Coordinates of C-alpha atoms in Angstrom, one line a residue:
M1 CA -23.7 15.9 -22.7
T2 CA -20.4 15.4 -21.0
R3 CA -17.2 17.2 -21.9
E4 CA -13.9 15.5 -21.4
L5 CA -10.8 17.4 -20.4
R6 CA -7.9 16.3 -22.4
F7 CA -4.4 17.7 -21.8
S8 CA -1.8 17.8 -24.4
M9 CA 1.6 16.2 -23.8
S10 CA 3.3 19.5 -23.1
T11 CA 0.6 20.3 -20.5
W12 CA 1.2 17.0 -18.7
N13 CA 5.0 17.6 -18.8
H14 CA 4.5 21.0 -17.1
I15 CA 2.2 19.6 -14.5
I16 CA 4.6 16.7 -13.8
D17 CA 7.6 19.0 -13.7
A18 CA 5.9 21.3 -11.2
A19 CA 4.9 18.3 -9.1
H20 CA 8.5 17.1 -9.2
V21 CA 9.8 20.4 -8.0
G22 CA 7.1 20.7 -5.3
L23 CA 7.7 17.2 -4.0
R24 CA 11.4 17.7 -3.8
I25 CA 11.0 21.0 -1.9
L26 CA 8.5 19.4 0.4
A27 CA 10.8 16.3 1.0
N28 CA 13.8 18.6 1.8
G29 CA 11.7 20.8 4.0
F30 CA 10.1 17.9 6.0
A31 CA 13.4 16.1 6.5
A32 CA 15.2 19.3 7.6
T33 CA 12.3 20.2 9.9
S34 CA 12.4 16.7 11.4
V35 CA 16.1 17.1 12.2
V36 CA 15.7 20.5 13.8
T37 CA 12.6 19.4 15.8
M38 CA 14.5 16.3 17.1
L39 CA 17.5 18.4 18.0
T40 CA 15.3 20.7 20.1
S41 CA 13.4 18.0 21.9
N42 CA 14.6 18.1 25.5
Q43 CA 13.0 18.8 28.8
E44 CA 13.9 18.8 32.5
I45 CA 11.4 17.3 34.9
Y46 CA 11.0 19.1 38.2
M47 CA 9.6 18.2 41.6
M48 CA 7.3 20.5 43.5
D49 CA 10.1 22.7 44.9
N50 CA 11.8 23.3 41.5
I51 CA 14.5 20.6 41.9
A52 CA 15.3 18.9 38.6
I53 CA 14.9 15.2 39.1
A54 CA 15.4 14.0 35.5
K55 CA 16.0 15.2 32.0
A56 CA 14.5 13.9 28.8
H57 CA 16.7 14.3 25.7
Y58 CA 16.9 12.6 22.3
S59 CA 20.5 11.6 22.8
Y60 CA 19.5 9.2 25.7
S61 CA 17.9 6.8 23.2
S62 CA 19.9 5.0 20.5
A63 CA 16.7 4.8 18.4
L64 CA 16.2 8.5 18.5
R65 CA 19.8 9.2 17.7
Y66 CA 19.6 6.8 14.8
K67 CA 16.4 8.5 13.5
L68 CA 18.2 11.9 13.7
I69 CA 21.2 10.6 11.7
A70 CA 18.9 8.9 9.2
D71 CA 16.9 12.1 8.7
A72 CA 20.1 14.2 8.3
V73 CA 21.4 11.8 5.7
G74 CA 18.0 11.7 4.0
C75 CA 17.9 15.5 4.0
F76 CA 21.5 15.7 2.5
F77 CA 20.8 13.2 -0.2
S78 CA 17.5 14.7 -1.0
L79 CA 19.2 18.0 -1.5
L80 CA 21.9 16.3 -3.6
S81 CA 19.3 14.5 -5.7
S82 CA 17.6 17.9 -6.3
V83 CA 20.8 19.4 -7.5
L84 CA 21.5 16.4 -9.8
V85 CA 18.1 16.6 -11.3
Y86 CA 18.3 20.3 -11.8
R87 CA 21.7 20.0 -13.6
K88 CA 20.5 17.0 -15.6
T89 CA 17.5 19.0 -16.9
K90 CA 19.7 21.9 -17.9
C91 CA 21.8 19.8 -20.2
S92 CA 19.1 17.5 -21.5
H93 CA 18.7 19.1 -25.0
T94 CA 21.3 16.7 -26.5
E95 CA 19.7 13.5 -25.4
P96 CA 16.4 12.0 -26.6
K97 CA 13.6 12.6 -24.1
T98 CA 13.0 9.0 -23.2
S99 CA 16.7 8.2 -22.8
F100 CA 17.1 11.3 -20.6
Y101 CA 14.2 10.5 -18.3
F102 CA 15.3 6.8 -18.1
N103 CA 18.8 7.9 -17.0
L104 CA 17.3 10.4 -14.6
L105 CA 14.9 7.8 -13.2
I106 CA 17.7 5.4 -12.5
A107 CA 20.0 8.0 -10.9
D108 CA 17.2 9.5 -8.9
M109 CA 15.7 6.1 -7.8
S110 CA 19.1 4.8 -6.5
I111 CA 19.5 7.9 -4.3
T112 CA 15.8 8.0 -3.3
F113 CA 15.6 4.3 -2.4
V114 CA 18.6 4.5 0.0
M115 CA 17.0 7.6 1.6
M116 CA 13.6 6.0 1.9
I117 CA 15.0 2.8 3.5
L118 CA 17.1 4.8 6.0
M119 CA 14.2 7.2 6.9
I120 CA 11.5 4.5 7.3
S121 CA 13.8 2.4 9.5
G122 CA 14.6 5.5 11.6
C123 CA 10.9 6.3 11.8
A124 CA 10.0 2.7 12.9
A125 CA 12.7 2.7 15.6
A126 CA 11.6 6.1 16.9
T127 CA 7.9 5.1 16.8
G128 CA 8.6 2.1 18.9
V129 CA 10.4 4.2 21.5
G130 CA 7.7 6.8 21.3
F131 CA 5.0 4.2 22.0
V132 CA 6.9 3.0 25.1
A133 CA 7.3 6.6 26.3
L134 CA 3.6 7.2 25.8
K135 CA 2.2 3.9 27.2
G136 CA 5.0 2.3 29.1
I137 CA 5.4 -1.5 29.4
E138 CA 4.0 -3.7 32.1
E139 CA 5.1 -7.3 31.4
P140 CA 6.5 -9.9 33.9
G141 CA 10.1 -9.0 34.4
I142 CA 9.9 -5.7 32.5
S143 CA 8.5 -2.5 33.8
W144 CA 9.0 0.8 32.0
A145 CA 6.9 3.7 33.2
P146 CA 5.5 6.1 30.7
I147 CA 7.2 9.5 30.7
C148 CA 4.9 11.5 28.4
N149 CA 2.8 12.6 31.4
L150 CA 5.9 14.0 33.0
A151 CA 7.8 15.3 29.9
G152 CA 5.0 16.5 27.6
K153 CA 7.1 18.9 25.6
F154 CA 9.7 16.3 24.9
C155 CA 7.1 13.8 23.7
L156 CA 5.3 16.5 21.6
M157 CA 8.6 17.5 19.9
G158 CA 9.5 13.8 19.3
T159 CA 6.0 13.1 17.8
L160 CA 6.3 16.1 15.5
S161 CA 9.8 15.0 14.4
I162 CA 8.5 11.5 13.6
A163 CA 5.5 12.9 11.7
F164 CA 7.8 15.1 9.6
S165 CA 9.9 12.1 8.8
Y166 CA 6.9 10.1 7.7
A167 CA 5.8 13.1 5.5
A168 CA 9.3 13.3 3.9
F169 CA 9.0 9.5 3.3
A170 CA 5.6 10.0 1.7
C171 CA 6.9 12.7 -0.6
M172 CA 9.9 10.6 -1.7
T173 CA 7.5 7.7 -2.4
A174 CA 5.2 9.9 -4.5
L175 CA 8.3 11.3 -6.3
T176 CA 9.4 7.8 -7.2
F177 CA 6.0 6.9 -8.7
L178 CA 5.7 10.2 -10.5
S179 CA 9.1 9.7 -12.1
A180 CA 8.1 6.3 -13.4
W181 CA 4.8 7.6 -14.6
K182 CA 6.4 10.4 -16.6
L183 CA 8.8 7.9 -18.2
K184 CA 5.7 5.7 -19.1
L185 CA 3.9 8.7 -20.6
L186 CA 7.0 9.7 -22.7
A187 CA 7.4 6.1 -23.9
T188 CA 3.8 5.7 -25.0
H189 CA 3.5 9.0 -26.9

């Protein structure tokens, strides 16, 4: 004999609302952590007698600067989206539920899509630079030596920043699908 767990509509609403809040907090946190991690990614490279011969810093790469700006914009708009959703939920008792969630979905999606496009393009650019820093390039006419064996801290901080950006992107993607799913649930019940 099998028992099926069935949730009432109000239970689903509470679960989805909790997931919305959690994903928004995670997206904000991951984006902010990515910005801070990238800002702190710098390292001086020394020779044997403690003479600095080079310095690795995010500002030396246009791709890493772009990623930093994209993450900062994403963090700002994610926070703005959270405030708008919070304000919209507080004044939602005058609108019908499906109309409210449709308007919320449209407003939230427009902000979220812009953030997602910026963040994934920044992640892609930084991932390309990171790959060259890790492996180097040996092609006829092009020779870039890998620097991660010399500037391990810089590469680790850059990798962490890129990973946090991808995590923020994943949270925003899940948030988009969750919003659409909640609207579908409300429309069918």
